[in-house]
PDB file of C-alpha atoms in Angstrom:
ATOM      1  CA  UNK A  11     -12.599  -3.222  -1.258  1.00 48.00           C
ATOM      2  CA  UNK A  12     -11.469  -2.525  -4.818  1.00 51.00           C
ATOM      3  CA  UNK A  13     -12.768  -5.783  -6.261  1.00 51.00           C
ATOM      4  CA  UNK A  14      -9.692  -7.999  -6.661  1.00 52.00           C
ATOM      5  CA  UNK A  15      -9.601  -9.849  -3.326  1.00 55.00           C
ATOM      6  CA  UNK A  16      -7.696 -13.147  -3.544  1.00 58.00           C
ATOM      7  CA  UNK A  17      -8.271 -15.461  -0.536  1.00 58.00           C
ATOM      8  CA  UNK A  18      -4.882 -17.075  -1.130  1.00 58.00           C
ATOM      9  CA  UNK A  19      -2.789 -13.904  -0.935  1.00 56.00           C
ATOM     10  CA  UNK A  20      -4.847 -10.822  -0.001  1.00 65.00           C
ATOM     11  CA  UNK A  21      -4.990  -9.317   3.454  1.00 71.00           C
ATOM     12  CA  UNK A  22      -7.902  -7.641   5.223  1.00 82.00           C
ATOM     13  CA  UNK A  23      -7.703  -3.838   5.339  1.00 86.00           C
ATOM     14  CA  UNK A  24      -9.666  -2.012   8.024  1.00 92.00           C
ATOM     15  CA  UNK A  25      -9.936   1.621   9.092  1.00 95.00           C
ATOM     16  CA  UNK A  26     -11.394   2.421  12.499  1.00 96.00           C
ATOM     17  CA  UNK A  27     -12.424   6.063  12.919  1.00 96.00           C
ATOM     18  CA  UNK A  28     -12.478   7.329  16.509  1.00 96.00           C
ATOM     19  CA  UNK A  29     -14.115  10.480  17.864  1.00 95.00           C
ATOM     20  CA  UNK A  30     -10.952  11.372  19.794  1.00 96.00           C
ATOM     21  CA  UNK A  31      -7.353  10.096  19.764  1.00 96.00           C
ATOM     22  CA  UNK A  32      -6.892   6.720  21.451  1.00 97.00           C
ATOM     23  CA  UNK A  33      -5.754   7.028  25.075  1.00 97.00           C
ATOM     24  CA  UNK A  34      -3.135   4.879  26.771  1.00 95.00           C
ATOM     25  CA  UNK A  35      -5.745   2.805  28.587  1.00 97.00           C
ATOM     26  CA  UNK A  36      -7.751   2.337  25.405  1.00 97.00           C
ATOM     27  CA  UNK A  37      -4.614   1.267  23.551  1.00 97.00           C
ATOM     28  CA  UNK A  38      -3.902  -1.448  26.134  1.00 96.00           C
ATOM     29  CA  UNK A  39      -7.463  -2.783  25.851  1.00 97.00           C
ATOM     30  CA  UNK A  40      -7.342  -2.760  22.046  1.00 96.00           C
ATOM     31  CA  UNK A  41      -3.975  -4.520  22.061  1.00 95.00           C
ATOM     32  CA  UNK A  42      -5.441  -7.324  24.174  1.00 95.00           C
ATOM     33  CA  UNK A  43      -8.389  -7.658  21.779  1.00 93.00           C
ATOM     34  CA  UNK A  44      -6.114  -7.983  18.752  1.00 91.00           C
ATOM     35  CA  UNK A  45      -3.961 -10.582  20.497  1.00 90.00           C
ATOM     36  CA  UNK A  46      -7.071 -12.706  21.027  1.00 91.00           C
ATOM     37  CA  UNK A  47      -8.164 -12.227  17.415  1.00 89.00           C
ATOM     38  CA  UNK A  48      -4.770 -13.324  16.102  1.00 86.00           C
ATOM     39  CA  UNK A  49      -5.053 -16.526  18.135  1.00 87.00           C
ATOM     40  CA  UNK A  50      -8.287 -17.530  16.379  1.00 89.00           C
ATOM     41  CA  UNK A  51      -8.321 -20.568  14.109  1.00 89.00           C
ATOM     42  CA  UNK A  52      -8.930 -18.524  10.969  1.00 86.00           C
ATOM     43  CA  UNK A  53      -6.592 -18.130   7.976  1.00 79.00           C
ATOM     44  CA  UNK A  54      -7.105 -14.359   7.949  1.00 78.00           C
ATOM     45  CA  UNK A  55      -6.775 -13.786  11.709  1.00 78.00           C
ATOM     46  CA  UNK A  56      -3.140 -12.696  11.334  1.00 77.00           C
ATOM     47  CA  UNK A  57      -3.602 -11.080   7.922  1.00 81.00           C
ATOM     48  CA  UNK A  58      -5.205  -7.840   9.068  1.00 85.00           C
ATOM     49  CA  UNK A  59      -3.921  -4.315   8.449  1.00 87.00           C
ATOM     50  CA  UNK A  60      -5.697  -1.691  10.518  1.00 91.00           C
ATOM     51  CA  UNK A  61      -5.342   1.822  11.905  1.00 95.00           C
ATOM     52  CA  UNK A  62      -7.317   3.726  14.532  1.00 97.00           C
ATOM     53  CA  UNK A  63      -7.558   7.225  13.078  1.00 97.00           C
ATOM     54  CA  UNK A  64      -9.219  10.118  14.941  1.00 97.00           C
ATOM     55  CA  UNK A  65     -11.882  11.996  13.010  1.00 95.00           C
ATOM     56  CA  UNK A  66      -9.917  15.235  13.141  1.00 95.00           C
ATOM     57  CA  UNK A  67      -7.020  13.604  11.283  1.00 94.00           C
ATOM     58  CA  UNK A  68      -9.329  12.581   8.446  1.00 92.00           C
ATOM     59  CA  UNK A  69     -10.430  16.192   8.101  1.00 89.00           C
ATOM     60  CA  UNK A  70      -6.867  17.527   8.195  1.00 90.00           C
ATOM     61  CA  UNK A  71      -4.388  14.773   7.413  1.00 92.00           C
ATOM     62  CA  UNK A  72      -0.840  15.412   8.606  1.00 91.00           C
ATOM     63  CA  UNK A  73       1.693  12.758   7.521  1.00 90.00           C
ATOM     64  CA  UNK A  74       3.859  11.234  10.273  1.00 92.00           C
ATOM     65  CA  UNK A  75       1.061  11.461  12.844  1.00 95.00           C
ATOM     66  CA  UNK A  76       1.294   8.421  15.133  1.00 96.00           C
ATOM     67  CA  UNK A  77      -1.803   6.292  15.645  1.00 97.00           C
ATOM     68  CA  UNK A  78      -2.460   2.749  16.880  1.00 97.00           C
ATOM     69  CA  UNK A  79      -1.997   0.475  13.903  1.00 95.00           C
ATOM     70  CA  UNK A  80      -1.603  -3.175  13.040  1.00 90.00           C
ATOM     71  CA  UNK A  81       0.520  -4.319  10.128  1.00 80.00           C
ATOM     72  CA  UNK A  82       0.015  -7.557   8.258  1.00 65.00           C
ATOM     73  CA  UNK A  83       2.038 -10.494   9.512  1.00 53.00           C
ATOM     74  CA  UNK A  84       1.833 -13.396  11.901  1.00 47.00           C
ATOM     75  CA  UNK A  85       2.418 -12.227  15.443  1.00 53.00           C
ATOM     76  CA  UNK A  86       2.463  -8.514  14.615  1.00 74.00           C
ATOM     77  CA  UNK A  87       1.279  -6.664  17.709  1.00 87.00           C
ATOM     78  CA  UNK A  88      -0.714  -3.461  17.767  1.00 92.00           C
ATOM     79  CA  UNK A  89       1.691  -0.553  17.954  1.00 94.00           C
ATOM     80  CA  UNK A  90       1.989   3.179  17.517  1.00 96.00           C
ATOM     81  CA  UNK A  91       2.812   3.807  13.866  1.00 94.00           C
ATOM     82  CA  UNK A  92       3.536   7.011  11.997  1.00 94.00           C
ATOM     83  CA  UNK A  93       1.185   7.248   9.015  1.00 93.00           C
ATOM     84  CA  UNK A  94       3.069   8.036   5.816  1.00 91.00           C
ATOM     85  CA  UNK A  95       1.856  10.163   2.930  1.00 90.00           C
ATOM     86  CA  UNK A  96       0.597   6.972   1.274  1.00 89.00           C
ATOM     87  CA  UNK A  97      -2.283   6.930   3.758  1.00 92.00           C
ATOM     88  CA  UNK A  98      -3.995   9.611   1.727  1.00 92.00           C
ATOM     89  CA  UNK A  99      -4.342   6.917  -0.937  1.00 92.00           C
ATOM     90  CA  UNK A 100      -5.839   4.592   1.664  1.00 91.00           C
ATOM     91  CA  UNK A 101      -8.355   7.255   2.709  1.00 94.00           C
ATOM     92  CA  UNK A 102      -9.351   7.724  -0.942  1.00 94.00           C
ATOM     93  CA  UNK A 103      -9.902   3.975  -1.335  1.00 91.00           C
ATOM     94  CA  UNK A 104     -12.036   3.813   1.813  1.00 93.00           C
ATOM     95  CA  UNK A 105     -14.087   6.835   0.764  1.00 94.00           C
ATOM     96  CA  UNK A 106     -14.690   5.714  -2.814  1.00 92.00           C
ATOM     97  CA  UNK A 107     -14.937   1.939  -2.383  1.00 90.00           C
ATOM     98  CA  UNK A 108     -15.070   1.118   1.316  1.00 92.00           C
ATOM     99  CA  UNK A 109     -17.897  -0.685   3.107  1.00 93.00           C
ATOM    100  CA  UNK A 110     -19.043   0.541   6.516  1.00 95.00           C
ATOM    101  CA  UNK A 111     -19.105  -2.340   8.993  1.00 94.00           C
ATOM    102  CA  UNK A 112     -20.413  -0.032  11.713  1.00 94.00           C
ATOM    103  CA  UNK A 113     -21.376   3.620  11.652  1.00 94.00           C
ATOM    104  CA  UNK A 114     -21.954   6.053   8.780  1.00 95.00           C
ATOM    105  CA  UNK A 115     -20.873   5.644   5.183  1.00 95.00           C
ATOM    106  CA  UNK A 116     -17.189   6.553   4.650  1.00 95.00           C
ATOM    107  CA  UNK A 117     -18.168   9.557   2.504  1.00 95.00           C
ATOM    108  CA  UNK A 118     -19.786  11.084   5.583  1.00 95.00           C
ATOM    109  CA  UNK A 119     -16.411  10.990   7.367  1.00 94.00           C
ATOM    110  CA  UNK A 120     -13.813  11.462   4.630  1.00 94.00           C
ATOM    111  CA  UNK A 121     -13.922  14.421   2.303  1.00 93.00           C
ATOM    112  CA  UNK A 122     -13.104  14.227  -1.413  1.00 93.00           C
ATOM    113  CA  UNK A 123      -9.448  13.578  -2.240  1.00 92.00           C
ATOM    114  CA  UNK A 124      -8.637  15.317  -5.545  1.00 94.00           C
ATOM    115  CA  UNK A 125      -6.450  13.636  -8.187  1.00 94.00           C
ATOM    116  CA  UNK A 126      -3.720  16.217  -7.653  1.00 94.00           C
ATOM    117  CA  UNK A 127      -3.461  15.234  -3.985  1.00 93.00           C
ATOM    118  CA  UNK A 128      -3.248  11.537  -4.876  1.00 94.00           C
ATOM    119  CA  UNK A 129      -0.452  12.183  -7.371  1.00 95.00           C
ATOM    120  CA  UNK A 130       1.393  14.287  -4.825  1.00 94.00           C
ATOM    121  CA  UNK A 131       1.081  11.519  -2.228  1.00 94.00           C
ATOM    122  CA  UNK A 132       2.678   9.064  -4.653  1.00 95.00           C
ATOM    123  CA  UNK A 133       5.546  11.451  -5.345  1.00 95.00           C
ATOM    124  CA  UNK A 134       6.093  11.879  -1.614  1.00 94.00           C
ATOM    125  CA  UNK A 135       6.575   8.154  -1.005  1.00 94.00           C
ATOM    126  CA  UNK A 136       8.747   7.375  -4.037  1.00 96.00           C
ATOM    127  CA  UNK A 137      11.927   8.664  -2.304  1.00 96.00           C
ATOM    128  CA  UNK A 138      11.317   6.102   0.456  1.00 95.00           C
ATOM    129  CA  UNK A 139      11.236   3.344  -2.150  1.00 96.00           C
ATOM    130  CA  UNK A 140      14.451   4.659  -3.681  1.00 96.00           C
ATOM    131  CA  UNK A 141      16.118   4.634  -0.278  1.00 97.00           C
ATOM    132  CA  UNK A 142      14.968   1.064   0.338  1.00 97.00           C
ATOM    133  CA  UNK A 143      16.219  -0.012  -3.080  1.00 97.00           C
ATOM    134  CA  UNK A 144      19.646   1.342  -2.209  1.00 96.00           C
ATOM    135  CA  UNK A 145      19.889  -0.210   1.249  1.00 97.00           C
ATOM    136  CA  UNK A 146      18.205  -3.395   2.462  1.00 97.00           C
ATOM    137  CA  UNK A 147      15.935  -4.280  -0.471  1.00 97.00           C
ATOM    138  CA  UNK A 148      18.327  -6.694  -2.162  1.00 97.00           C
ATOM    139  CA  UNK A 149      18.891  -8.908   0.849  1.00 96.00           C
ATOM    140  CA  UNK A 150      15.235  -8.855   1.854  1.00 95.00           C
ATOM    141  CA  UNK A 151      13.938  -9.801  -1.594  1.00 96.00           C
ATOM    142  CA  UNK A 152      16.480 -12.598  -2.120  1.00 96.00           C
ATOM    143  CA  UNK A 153      14.757 -14.580   0.604  1.00 93.00           C
ATOM    144  CA  UNK A 154      11.208 -13.399   0.023  1.00 93.00           C
ATOM    145  CA  UNK A 155       9.833 -13.473  -3.530  1.00 95.00           C
ATOM    146  CA  UNK A 156       6.485 -12.270  -2.209  1.00 92.00           C
ATOM    147  CA  UNK A 157       8.105  -9.014  -1.130  1.00 94.00           C
ATOM    148  CA  UNK A 158       9.532  -8.547  -4.626  1.00 96.00           C
ATOM    149  CA  UNK A 159       6.092  -9.116  -6.110  1.00 95.00           C
ATOM    150  CA  UNK A 160       4.653  -6.554  -3.698  1.00 93.00           C
ATOM    151  CA  UNK A 161       7.296  -4.035  -4.812  1.00 97.00           C
ATOM    152  CA  UNK A 162       6.509  -4.594  -8.494  1.00 97.00           C
ATOM    153  CA  UNK A 163       2.770  -4.282  -7.903  1.00 96.00           C
ATOM    154  CA  UNK A 164       3.158  -1.156  -5.798  1.00 95.00           C
ATOM    155  CA  UNK A 165       5.279   0.511  -8.462  1.00 97.00           C
ATOM    156  CA  UNK A 166       2.609  -0.310 -11.038  1.00 97.00           C
ATOM    157  CA  UNK A 167      -0.031   1.241  -8.783  1.00 95.00           C
ATOM    158  CA  UNK A 168       2.130   4.336  -8.439  1.00 96.00           C
ATOM    159  CA  UNK A 169       2.328   4.671 -12.213  1.00 96.00           C
ATOM    160  CA  UNK A 170      -1.420   4.170 -12.581  1.00 95.00           C
ATOM    161  CA  UNK A 171      -2.176   6.847  -9.995  1.00 95.00           C
ATOM    162  CA  UNK A 172       0.215   9.313 -11.576  1.00 94.00           C
ATOM    163  CA  UNK A 173      -1.445   8.755 -14.946  1.00 93.00           C
ATOM    164  CA  UNK A 174      -5.125   8.579 -13.940  1.00 93.00           C
ATOM    165  CA  UNK A 175      -5.368  10.350 -10.591  1.00 92.00           C
ATOM    166  CA  UNK A 176      -6.982   7.244  -9.080  1.00 88.00           C
ATOM    167  CA  UNK A 177      -5.749   4.205  -7.198  1.00 88.00           C
ATOM    168  CA  UNK A 178      -6.462   0.829  -8.766  1.00 86.00           C
ATOM    169  CA  UNK A 179      -6.041  -2.670  -7.432  1.00 87.00           C
ATOM    170  CA  UNK A 180      -2.651  -4.334  -7.745  1.00 89.00           C
ATOM    171  CA  UNK A 181      -3.835  -6.762 -10.479  1.00 91.00           C
ATOM    172  CA  UNK A 182      -5.456  -3.936 -12.437  1.00 92.00           C
ATOM    173  CA  UNK A 183      -2.340  -1.796 -12.118  1.00 95.00           C
ATOM    174  CA  UNK A 184      -0.071  -4.570 -13.370  1.00 96.00           C
ATOM    175  CA  UNK A 185      -2.354  -5.235 -16.338  1.00 95.00           C
ATOM    176  CA  UNK A 186      -2.347  -1.539 -17.140  1.00 96.00           C
ATOM    177  CA  UNK A 187       1.437  -1.281 -16.859  1.00 96.00           C
ATOM    178  CA  UNK A 188       1.883  -4.236 -19.216  1.00 96.00           C
ATOM    179  CA  UNK A 189       0.416  -2.105 -21.975  1.00 94.00           C
ATOM    180  CA  UNK A 190       2.015   1.184 -20.960  1.00 93.00           C
ATOM    181  CA  UNK A 191       5.534  -0.057 -20.223  1.00 94.00           C
ATOM    182  CA  UNK A 192       6.191  -2.930 -22.685  1.00 94.00           C
ATOM    183  CA  UNK A 193       9.896  -2.845 -21.907  1.00 95.00           C
ATOM    184  CA  UNK A 194       9.117  -4.226 -18.447  1.00 96.00           C
ATOM    185  CA  UNK A 195       6.447  -6.695 -19.559  1.00 97.00           C
ATOM    186  CA  UNK A 196       8.629  -9.818 -19.042  1.00 97.00           C
ATOM    187  CA  UNK A 197       9.338  -8.808 -15.433  1.00 97.00           C
ATOM    188  CA  UNK A 198       5.702  -7.940 -14.715  1.00 97.00           C
ATOM    189  CA  UNK A 199       4.459 -11.230 -16.146  1.00 96.00           C
ATOM    190  CA  UNK A 200       6.981 -13.308 -14.182  1.00 96.00           C
ATOM    191  CA  UNK A 201       6.140 -11.509 -10.946  1.00 96.00           C
ATOM    192  CA  UNK A 202       2.633 -13.025 -10.932  1.00 93.00           C
ATOM    193  CA  UNK A 203       4.142 -16.384  -9.940  1.00 93.00           C
ATOM    194  CA  UNK A 204       6.347 -15.150  -7.082  1.00 95.00           C
ATOM    195  CA  UNK A 205       5.163 -16.493  -3.734  1.00 89.00           C
ATOM    196  CA  UNK A 206       5.687 -15.310  -0.177  1.00 83.00           C
ATOM    197  CA  UNK A 207       8.619 -16.915   1.589  1.00 84.00           C
ATOM    198  CA  UNK A 208      10.191 -18.315  -1.590  1.00 93.00           C
ATOM    199  CA  UNK A 209      13.755 -17.367  -2.579  1.00 95.00           C
ATOM    200  CA  UNK A 210      14.408 -15.203  -5.623  1.00 96.00           C
ATOM    201  CA  UNK A 211      17.390 -15.174  -7.968  1.00 96.00           C
ATOM    202  CA  UNK A 212      19.972 -12.385  -8.017  1.00 97.00           C
ATOM    203  CA  UNK A 213      19.013 -11.580 -11.603  1.00 97.00           C
ATOM    204  CA  UNK A 214      15.323 -11.215 -10.735  1.00 97.00           C
ATOM    205  CA  UNK A 215      16.137  -8.971  -7.777  1.00 97.00           C
ATOM    206  CA  UNK A 216      18.306  -6.808 -10.024  1.00 98.00           C
ATOM    207  CA  UNK A 217      15.352  -6.385 -12.393  1.00 98.00           C
ATOM    208  CA  UNK A 218      13.009  -5.382  -9.574  1.00 98.00           C
ATOM    209  CA  UNK A 219      15.509  -2.832  -8.257  1.00 98.00           C
ATOM    210  CA  UNK A 220      15.910  -1.396 -11.754  1.00 98.00           C
ATOM    211  CA  UNK A 221      12.119  -1.172 -12.110  1.00 98.00           C
ATOM    212  CA  UNK A 222      11.788   0.681  -8.804  1.00 98.00           C
ATOM    213  CA  UNK A 223      14.412   3.191  -9.901  1.00 97.00           C
ATOM    214  CA  UNK A 224      12.799   3.642 -13.324  1.00 96.00           C
ATOM    215  CA  UNK A 225       9.396   4.340 -11.796  1.00 96.00           C
ATOM    216  CA  UNK A 226      10.923   6.758  -9.295  1.00 95.00           C
ATOM    217  CA  UNK A 227      12.665   8.651 -12.093  1.00 93.00           C
ATOM    218  CA  UNK A 228       9.359   9.025 -13.944  1.00 91.00           C
ATOM    219  CA  UNK A 229       7.346   9.933 -10.882  1.00 92.00           C
ATOM    220  CA  UNK A 230       9.813  12.490  -9.544  1.00 90.00           C
ATOM    221  CA  UNK A 231      10.391  14.256 -12.837  1.00 81.00           C
ATOM    222  CA  UNK A 232       8.524  17.595 -13.257  1.00 69.00           C
ATOM    223  CA  UNK A 233       6.065  16.191 -15.790  1.00 54.00           C
ATOM    224  CA  UNK A 234       6.442  12.389 -15.920  1.00 48.00           C
ATOM    225  CA  UNK A 235       5.760  11.148 -19.474  1.00 46.00           C
ATOM    226  CA  UNK A 236       4.836   7.671 -18.199  1.00 46.00           C
ATOM    227  CA  UNK A 237       5.913   5.815 -21.268  1.00 44.00           C
ATOM    228  CA  UNK A 238       7.905   2.642 -21.664  1.00 44.00           C
TER     229      UNK A 238
END
């Protein structure tokens, strides 16, 4: 959607807009459909992230609203998920860069999302990252280098949004952060090679945790200077 799709590591992001909230019967039917899709002999069949969002929620987004959603991962079933503040970033990406597979253009359904709102959305999710860094992040990243890479890339995207008021791709954000935060350049460069399911050293995990905390400090300060 943003131009940096990598068949080897990227997932497929979809947004389904419904006229009304999904009913219980509709949820059961959709769940069965997604189970059949995941069983297909296709490398991306289980690499789909999707949410069924009612039109009224696009017009007046309220974080923590529960909608049917599918998260990336083999065997992940459709479930009722609470949409976090970060979904405002997703709506911006769909509006500005999305492709309509069926129905009207996204700009006919999603109103403009101003830069101030995007920055605020980033600041709202940074405390969640801080909490994760202080609880289960270490153990989870030790056995999953791909998760550590995702954390590094997401922090770079947060910095880019705070600086520019837009959301870039993960590769673009990392390239941007390399120039803006030279202190962290060695970590950012090494993270390119981290693969899903591979173990990661204690030292590397410590660096990622320190990077998350550094980004959170910048993002949650009154006027983040965004400098290395």
